[in-house]
mmCIF file of C-alpha atoms in Angstrom:
data_model
loop_
_atom_site.group_PDB
_atom_site.id
_atom_site.type_symbol
_atom_site.label_atom_id
_atom_site.label_comp_id
_atom_site.label_asym_id
_atom_site.label_seq_id
_atom_site.Cartn_x
_atom_site.Cartn_y
_atom_site.Cartn_z
ATOM 1 C CA MET S 137 0.002 -0.011 0.029
ATOM 2 C CA GLU S 138 2.188 2.765 -1.398
ATOM 3 C CA TRP S 139 -0.187 5.521 -0.172
ATOM 4 C CA LEU S 140 -0.045 4.432 3.330
ATOM 5 C CA ASP S 141 3.719 4.213 3.420
ATOM 6 C CA ALA S 142 3.739 7.730 1.998
ATOM 7 C CA LEU S 143 1.473 9.009 4.821
ATOM 8 C CA ARG S 144 3.738 7.631 7.424
ATOM 9 C CA ARG S 145 6.788 8.952 5.777
ATOM 10 C CA LEU S 146 5.507 12.433 5.313
ATOM 11 C CA ASP S 147 4.165 12.505 8.837
ATOM 12 C CA ASP S 148 7.657 11.662 10.104
ATOM 13 C CA GLU S 149 9.081 14.443 7.876
ATOM 14 C CA GLY S 150 6.523 16.946 9.152
ATOM 15 C CA ALA S 151 5.076 17.553 5.630
ATOM 16 C CA ALA S 152 1.605 18.324 4.823
ATOM 17 C CA CYS S 153 -0.359 16.362 2.143
ATOM 18 C CA VAL S 154 -3.737 15.490 0.694
ATOM 19 C CA LEU S 155 -5.233 12.059 0.544
ATOM 20 C CA VAL S 156 -7.155 11.568 -2.619
ATOM 21 C CA THR S 157 -9.806 8.748 -2.626
ATOM 22 C CA LEU S 158 -12.191 7.743 -5.436
ATOM 23 C CA THR S 159 -15.570 7.533 -3.782
ATOM 24 C CA ALA S 160 -17.823 6.595 -6.679
ATOM 25 C CA VAL S 161 -17.396 5.342 -10.159
ATOM 26 C CA ARG S 162 -20.119 5.325 -12.938
ATOM 27 C CA GLY S 163 -19.436 3.707 -16.165
ATOM 28 C CA HIS S 164 -15.994 3.064 -17.421
ATOM 29 C CA ALA S 165 -13.042 4.413 -15.403
ATOM 30 C CA PRO S 166 -9.359 3.553 -14.971
ATOM 31 C CA ARG S 167 -9.617 2.506 -11.255
ATOM 32 C CA ALA S 168 -12.572 1.414 -8.997
ATOM 33 C CA ALA S 169 -14.038 3.264 -6.027
ATOM 34 C CA GLY S 170 -11.674 3.096 -3.075
ATOM 35 C CA ALA S 171 -8.452 3.766 -5.063
ATOM 36 C CA LYS S 172 -6.286 6.164 -3.319
ATOM 37 C CA MET S 173 -3.172 8.457 -3.856
ATOM 38 C CA VAL S 174 -1.262 10.795 -1.725
ATOM 39 C CA VAL S 175 -0.193 14.221 -2.933
ATOM 40 C CA SER S 176 2.398 16.447 -1.372
ATOM 41 C CA ARG S 177 3.753 19.835 -2.585
ATOM 42 C CA ASP S 178 6.455 18.123 -4.529
ATOM 43 C CA GLY S 179 5.575 14.458 -4.826
ATOM 44 C CA ALA S 180 2.671 11.858 -5.403
ATOM 45 C CA TRP S 181 2.384 8.320 -4.397
ATOM 46 C CA ASP S 182 0.098 5.527 -5.797
ATOM 47 C CA THR S 183 -2.460 6.222 -8.431
ATOM 48 C CA VAL S 184 -6.255 6.828 -8.985
ATOM 49 C CA GLY S 185 -6.028 6.022 -12.790
ATOM 50 C CA GLY S 186 -3.277 8.070 -14.322
ATOM 51 C CA GLY S 187 -3.894 10.438 -17.365
ATOM 52 C CA ASN S 188 -5.802 13.562 -17.317
ATOM 53 C CA LEU S 189 -7.979 12.464 -14.304
ATOM 54 C CA GLU S 190 -4.979 11.937 -12.043
ATOM 55 C CA ALA S 191 -3.337 15.110 -13.293
ATOM 56 C CA THR S 192 -6.492 17.071 -12.609
ATOM 57 C CA LEU S 193 -6.901 15.752 -9.048
ATOM 58 C CA THR S 194 -3.114 16.294 -8.383
ATOM 59 C CA ASP S 195 -3.416 19.856 -9.391
ATOM 60 C CA ARG S 196 -6.437 20.381 -7.319
ATOM 61 C CA ALA S 197 -4.643 18.828 -4.357
ATOM 62 C CA ARG S 198 -1.565 21.044 -4.688
ATOM 63 C CA ARG S 199 -3.824 24.129 -4.882
ATOM 64 C CA MET S 200 -5.420 23.063 -1.542
ATOM 65 C CA LEU S 201 -1.874 22.729 -0.038
ATOM 66 C CA GLU S 202 -0.673 26.138 -1.502
ATOM 67 C CA ASP S 203 -3.795 27.942 -0.206
ATOM 68 C CA GLY S 204 -3.520 26.254 3.204
ATOM 69 C CA GLU S 205 -7.039 24.716 2.955
ATOM 70 C CA SER S 206 -8.100 22.492 5.933
ATOM 71 C CA GLU S 207 -11.424 21.399 4.919
ATOM 72 C CA PRO S 208 -11.910 18.440 2.700
ATOM 73 C CA CYS S 209 -13.820 18.611 -0.548
ATOM 74 C CA SER S 210 -15.444 16.397 -3.237
ATOM 75 C CA VAL S 211 -15.137 16.828 -6.883
ATOM 76 C CA THR S 212 -16.836 14.981 -9.855
ATOM 77 C CA ILE S 213 -14.929 14.652 -13.208
ATOM 78 C CA PRO S 214 -16.572 13.198 -16.329
ATOM 79 C CA LEU S 215 -14.442 11.081 -18.504
ATOM 80 C CA ASN S 216 -15.833 11.533 -22.057
ATOM 81 C CA GLU S 217 -14.865 13.173 -25.183
ATOM 82 C CA HIS S 218 -16.792 16.256 -24.512
ATOM 83 C CA ALA S 219 -15.159 16.939 -21.068
ATOM 84 C CA ARG S 220 -12.065 19.040 -21.549
ATOM 85 C CA THR S 221 -9.622 19.910 -18.816
ATOM 86 C CA ARG S 222 -6.337 21.828 -18.815
ATOM 87 C CA TYR S 223 -4.663 18.446 -19.381
ATOM 88 C CA GLY S 224 -6.928 17.247 -22.410
ATOM 89 C CA ARG S 225 -9.522 14.722 -22.532
ATOM 90 C CA GLN S 226 -9.854 11.184 -21.078
ATOM 91 C CA CYS S 227 -12.460 9.232 -22.983
ATOM 92 C CA CYS S 228 -13.167 6.160 -20.748
ATOM 93 C CA GLY S 229 -16.838 7.071 -20.967
ATOM 94 C CA GLY S 230 -17.484 7.079 -17.306
ATOM 95 C CA GLU S 231 -17.584 9.571 -14.357
ATOM 96 C CA VAL S 232 -15.769 9.602 -11.055
ATOM 97 C CA ALA S 233 -16.279 11.321 -7.793
ATOM 98 C CA ALA S 234 -13.247 12.019 -5.592
ATOM 99 C CA PHE S 235 -12.820 13.016 -1.925
ATOM 100 C CA LEU S 236 -9.723 15.193 -1.284
ATOM 101 C CA GLU S 237 -8.654 15.347 2.503
ATOM 102 C CA PRO S 238 -5.938 17.762 3.532
ATOM 103 C CA LEU S 239 -3.766 16.180 6.208
ATOM 104 C CA ARG S 240 -1.724 18.630 8.225
ATOM 105 C CA ALA S 241 1.361 17.025 9.801
ATOM 106 C CA MET S 242 1.503 17.185 13.627
ATOM 107 C CA PRO S 243 3.504 20.190 14.669
ATOM 108 C CA VAL S 244 6.980 19.307 15.848
ATOM 109 C CA VAL S 245 8.285 20.248 19.315
ATOM 110 C CA ALA S 246 11.955 19.492 19.639
ATOM 111 C CA VAL S 247 13.192 19.607 23.282
ATOM 112 C CA PHE S 248 16.935 19.629 23.572
ATOM 113 C CA GLY S 249 17.668 18.176 27.056
ATOM 114 C CA ALA S 250 16.044 15.076 28.521
ATOM 115 C CA GLY S 251 16.660 16.135 32.160
ATOM 116 C CA HIS S 252 14.071 16.776 34.861
ATOM 117 C CA VAL S 253 12.352 19.668 33.058
ATOM 118 C CA GLY S 254 12.609 18.038 29.571
ATOM 119 C CA LEU S 255 10.836 14.902 30.749
ATOM 120 C CA GLU S 256 8.234 16.738 32.629
ATOM 121 C CA LEU S 257 7.700 18.988 29.540
ATOM 122 C CA ALA S 258 7.170 15.752 27.363
ATOM 123 C CA ARG S 259 4.653 14.485 29.983
ATOM 124 C CA ALA S 260 2.892 17.820 29.951
ATOM 125 C CA LEU S 261 2.709 17.741 26.186
ATOM 126 C CA HIS S 262 1.481 14.210 25.767
ATOM 127 C CA ARG S 263 -2.235 15.295 25.711
ATOM 128 C CA LEU S 264 -1.668 17.514 22.629
ATOM 129 C CA PRO S 265 -1.540 16.475 18.992
ATOM 130 C CA VAL S 266 2.211 17.300 18.504
ATOM 131 C CA ALA S 267 5.263 15.268 17.714
ATOM 132 C CA VAL S 268 7.742 15.664 20.542
ATOM 133 C CA GLU S 269 11.379 14.927 19.709
ATOM 134 C CA LEU S 270 13.268 14.667 22.973
ATOM 135 C CA VAL S 271 17.007 15.016 22.188
ATOM 136 C CA ASP S 272 19.941 14.564 24.494
ATOM 137 C CA SER S 273 23.780 14.122 23.891
ATOM 138 C CA ARG S 274 23.770 11.678 26.921
ATOM 139 C CA ALA S 275 22.698 8.063 26.048
ATOM 140 C CA ALA S 276 21.591 7.453 29.596
ATOM 141 C CA ALA S 277 19.347 10.345 29.743
ATOM 142 C CA VAL S 278 17.589 9.301 26.565
ATOM 143 C CA ASP S 279 16.994 5.871 28.174
ATOM 144 C CA ALA S 280 14.660 7.566 30.596
ATOM 145 C CA VAL S 281 12.318 8.587 27.689
ATOM 146 C CA ARG S 282 11.141 4.991 27.344
ATOM 147 C CA ALA S 283 9.204 5.425 30.475
ATOM 148 C CA LEU S 284 6.936 7.766 28.632
ATOM 149 C CA ASP S 285 5.708 5.146 26.229
ATOM 150 C CA ALA S 286 3.128 4.199 28.880
ATOM 151 C CA LEU S 287 1.561 7.673 28.463
ATOM 152 C CA GLU S 288 -1.801 7.597 26.593
ATOM 153 C CA GLY S 289 -2.584 10.609 24.415
ATOM 154 C CA PRO S 290 -2.463 11.958 20.852
ATOM 155 C CA ALA S 291 1.226 13.115 21.204
ATOM 156 C CA ARG S 292 4.019 11.141 19.549
ATOM 157 C CA ILE S 293 7.015 11.255 21.760
ATOM 158 C CA ARG S 294 10.389 9.924 20.688
ATOM 159 C CA GLY S 295 13.852 10.011 22.312
ATOM 160 C CA HIS S 296 17.026 10.646 20.387
ATOM 161 C CA HIS S 297 20.656 10.133 21.474
ATOM 162 C CA ALA S 298 22.557 12.781 19.444
ATOM 163 C CA PRO S 299 26.235 13.321 20.586
ATOM 164 C CA ALA S 300 26.205 16.428 18.455
ATOM 165 C CA PRO S 301 22.644 17.681 19.032
ATOM 166 C CA GLU S 302 22.989 20.831 16.639
ATOM 167 C CA GLY S 303 23.116 18.349 13.768
ATOM 168 C CA PHE S 304 19.599 17.017 14.781
ATOM 169 C CA LEU S 305 18.348 20.584 14.939
ATOM 170 C CA ARG S 306 19.670 21.381 11.364
ATOM 171 C CA ASP S 307 17.536 18.476 10.163
ATOM 172 C CA LEU S 308 14.239 19.399 11.705
ATOM 173 C CA PRO S 309 11.213 20.047 9.510
ATOM 174 C CA ALA S 310 10.429 23.748 8.805
ATOM 175 C CA GLY S 311 8.041 25.221 11.334
ATOM 176 C CA SER S 312 9.442 23.116 14.105
ATOM 177 C CA HIS S 313 9.223 24.726 17.651
ATOM 178 C CA VAL S 314 12.632 24.326 19.508
ATOM 179 C CA ARG S 315 13.127 24.449 23.299
ATOM 180 C CA ILE S 316 16.715 24.385 24.499
ATOM 181 C CA MET S 317 17.302 23.079 28.150
ATOM 182 C CA THR S 318 20.449 20.773 28.115
ATOM 183 C CA HIS S 319 22.586 19.957 31.049
ATOM 184 C CA ASP S 320 25.393 22.075 29.675
ATOM 185 C CA HIS S 321 25.506 25.849 28.993
ATOM 186 C CA ALA S 322 28.103 25.426 26.297
ATOM 187 C CA GLU S 323 25.766 22.954 24.555
ATOM 188 C CA ASP S 324 22.861 25.408 24.978
ATOM 189 C CA LEU S 325 24.875 28.116 23.199
ATOM 190 C CA VAL S 326 25.857 25.834 20.333
ATOM 191 C CA LEU S 327 22.287 25.027 19.834
ATOM 192 C CA CYS S 328 21.177 28.676 19.940
ATOM 193 C CA ASP S 329 23.594 29.559 17.367
ATOM 194 C CA ALA S 330 22.529 26.501 15.143
ATOM 195 C CA ALA S 331 18.724 27.629 15.565
ATOM 196 C CA LEU S 332 19.398 31.251 14.651
ATOM 197 C CA ARG S 333 21.055 29.927 11.423
ATOM 198 C CA ARG S 334 17.530 28.627 10.397
ATOM 199 C CA GLU S 335 15.001 31.154 9.476
ATOM 200 C CA ASP S 336 12.240 28.748 9.133
ATOM 201 C CA LEU S 337 11.632 27.538 12.648
ATOM 202 C CA GLY S 338 8.272 28.133 14.349
ATOM 203 C CA SER S 339 9.760 29.433 17.595
ATOM 204 C CA ILE S 340 12.976 29.130 19.771
ATOM 205 C CA GLY S 341 13.047 29.147 23.485
ATOM 206 C CA LEU S 342 16.056 28.834 25.855
ATOM 207 C CA ILE S 343 15.649 27.918 29.626
ATOM 208 C CA GLY S 344 17.712 30.182 31.963
ATOM 209 C CA SER S 345 17.869 33.111 34.074
ATOM 210 C CA SER S 346 18.158 36.788 32.955
ATOM 211 C CA ALA S 347 21.839 36.745 33.898
ATOM 212 C CA LYS S 348 22.446 33.665 31.639
ATOM 213 C CA TRP S 349 20.633 35.417 28.772
ATOM 214 C CA VAL S 350 22.769 38.492 29.088
ATOM 215 C CA ARG S 351 25.847 36.340 28.653
ATOM 216 C CA PHE S 352 24.328 34.441 25.739
ATOM 217 C CA ARG S 353 23.234 37.577 24.009
ATOM 218 C CA LYS S 354 26.844 38.879 24.101
ATOM 219 C CA MET S 355 28.334 35.619 22.928
ATOM 220 C CA LEU S 356 25.803 35.254 20.049
ATOM 221 C CA ARG S 357 26.631 38.697 18.866
ATOM 222 C CA GLU S 358 30.309 37.764 18.834
ATOM 223 C CA GLN S 359 29.280 34.785 16.662
ATOM 224 C CA GLY S 360 27.810 37.171 14.058
ATOM 225 C CA HIS S 361 24.095 37.414 14.961
ATOM 226 C CA ASP S 362 22.476 40.816 15.129
ATOM 227 C CA ASP S 363 20.005 41.887 17.712
ATOM 228 C CA ALA S 364 17.022 41.316 15.485
ATOM 229 C CA ALA S 365 18.071 37.696 14.943
ATOM 230 C CA ILE S 366 18.852 37.204 18.627
ATOM 231 C CA ALA S 367 15.423 38.494 19.550
ATOM 232 C CA ARG S 368 14.036 35.447 18.000
ATOM 233 C CA ILE S 369 14.999 33.452 21.039
ATOM 234 C CA ALA S 370 12.707 33.707 24.089
ATOM 235 C CA CYS S 371 14.541 33.549 27.401
ATOM 236 C CA PRO S 372 13.414 32.866 30.045
ATOM 237 C CA ILE S 373 10.681 30.648 28.741
ATOM 238 C CA GLY S 374 7.104 29.961 29.873
ATOM 239 C CA LEU S 375 4.238 32.110 30.649
ATOM 240 C CA PRO S 376 4.771 35.480 32.466
ATOM 241 C CA GLY S 377 3.969 35.493 36.184
ATOM 242 C CA VAL S 378 4.703 31.765 36.785
ATOM 243 C CA THR S 379 7.567 31.970 39.234
ATOM 244 C CA GLY S 380 7.766 28.369 40.470
ATOM 245 C CA LYS S 381 11.286 26.612 40.126
ATOM 246 C CA ALA S 382 10.035 23.072 40.400
ATOM 247 C CA PRO S 383 10.603 21.103 37.071
ATOM 248 C CA ALA S 384 6.829 20.233 36.917
ATOM 249 C CA VAL S 385 5.830 23.892 37.362
ATOM 250 C CA ILE S 386 8.268 25.120 34.674
ATOM 251 C CA ALA S 387 7.063 22.323 32.358
ATOM 252 C CA LEU S 388 3.533 23.218 32.632
ATOM 253 C CA SER S 389 4.296 26.840 32.024
ATOM 254 C CA VAL S 390 6.224 26.127 28.953
ATOM 255 C CA ALA S 391 3.741 23.539 27.680
ATOM 256 C CA ALA S 392 1.038 26.193 27.927
ATOM 257 C CA GLU S 393 3.237 28.667 25.936
ATOM 258 C CA LEU S 394 3.915 25.950 23.258
ATOM 259 C CA ALA S 395 0.103 25.237 23.083
ATOM 260 C CA GLU S 396 -0.394 28.774 22.016
ATOM 261 C CA ALA S 397 2.720 28.805 19.731
ATOM 262 C CA VAL S 398 1.418 25.665 17.953
ATOM 263 C CA ARG S 399 -2.143 27.008 17.657
ATOM 264 C CA ALA S 400 -0.953 30.350 16.255
ATOM 265 C CA PRO S 401 2.484 29.811 14.931
ATOM 266 C CA ARG S 402 2.955 33.347 13.662
ATOM 267 C CA ARG S 403 2.320 34.963 17.109
ATOM 268 C CA GLU S 404 5.576 35.814 18.998
ATOM 269 C CA ALA S 405 6.285 33.445 21.829
ATOM 270 C CA SER S 406 5.448 34.763 25.244
ATOM 271 C CA ARG S 407 8.394 35.246 27.697
ATOM 272 C CA GLY S 408 8.279 33.810 31.068
ATOM 273 C CA PRO S 409 10.336 32.860 34.086
ATOM 274 C CA GLY S 410 11.636 29.496 33.217
ATOM 275 C CA ALA S 411 14.848 29.066 35.064
ATOM 276 C CA GLY S 412 17.778 26.711 34.666
#
């Protein structure tokens, strides 16, 4: 089932797509009702019959992706010599109805640091429809992520051992939300630098005190980032007014902030008191 494999792969990549299903066939047509294909912005998998029919449906699916449509739609396409499309005629003599369903990939939240706050944050996010990538340079820390498998919820939580986590960050899908909270301030700085070199991330947050952020701003400037770029990083993180220092309290504050960022990705992330 090529279309099903494509759905899984695109979801892993964080790419939106449209699932096209033939829902009714009258007369002669290349495929029977139930045939499916998957269309992304730059690819297509499986087939609903080829020719002008498939080209027309592929074009419609890509327009839906380009326009950011979220509601499914049904289309009916006649297949006779009198029906002309921009791709010509298809003269099977029948008619097909198709259902086009846009599928938005789950928003990606990449948490760098599987320490106390990182694990609590993953727990807090497990009730949201997000893909949580929990990354740590320490293999032993990532082992603790397995305990989260028992959580029931719509989130997909995965742990990753990455000795050089900035490489993992560079490979994240566009629009990913990054939260940096590792065990090492030097590693935090490397990740901040890598995040600022990507202009397509959804939001960036760094755990830490105001004093830590003063030092980081100075070092990021020395690495060539201007003030406008550095301002993309929210530090401290979490909701304003939440002053608790316990890992669970910080995690809940950051999770609430992320829930807003995921819902309205163009809104600037709120700053709050997350400490580390």
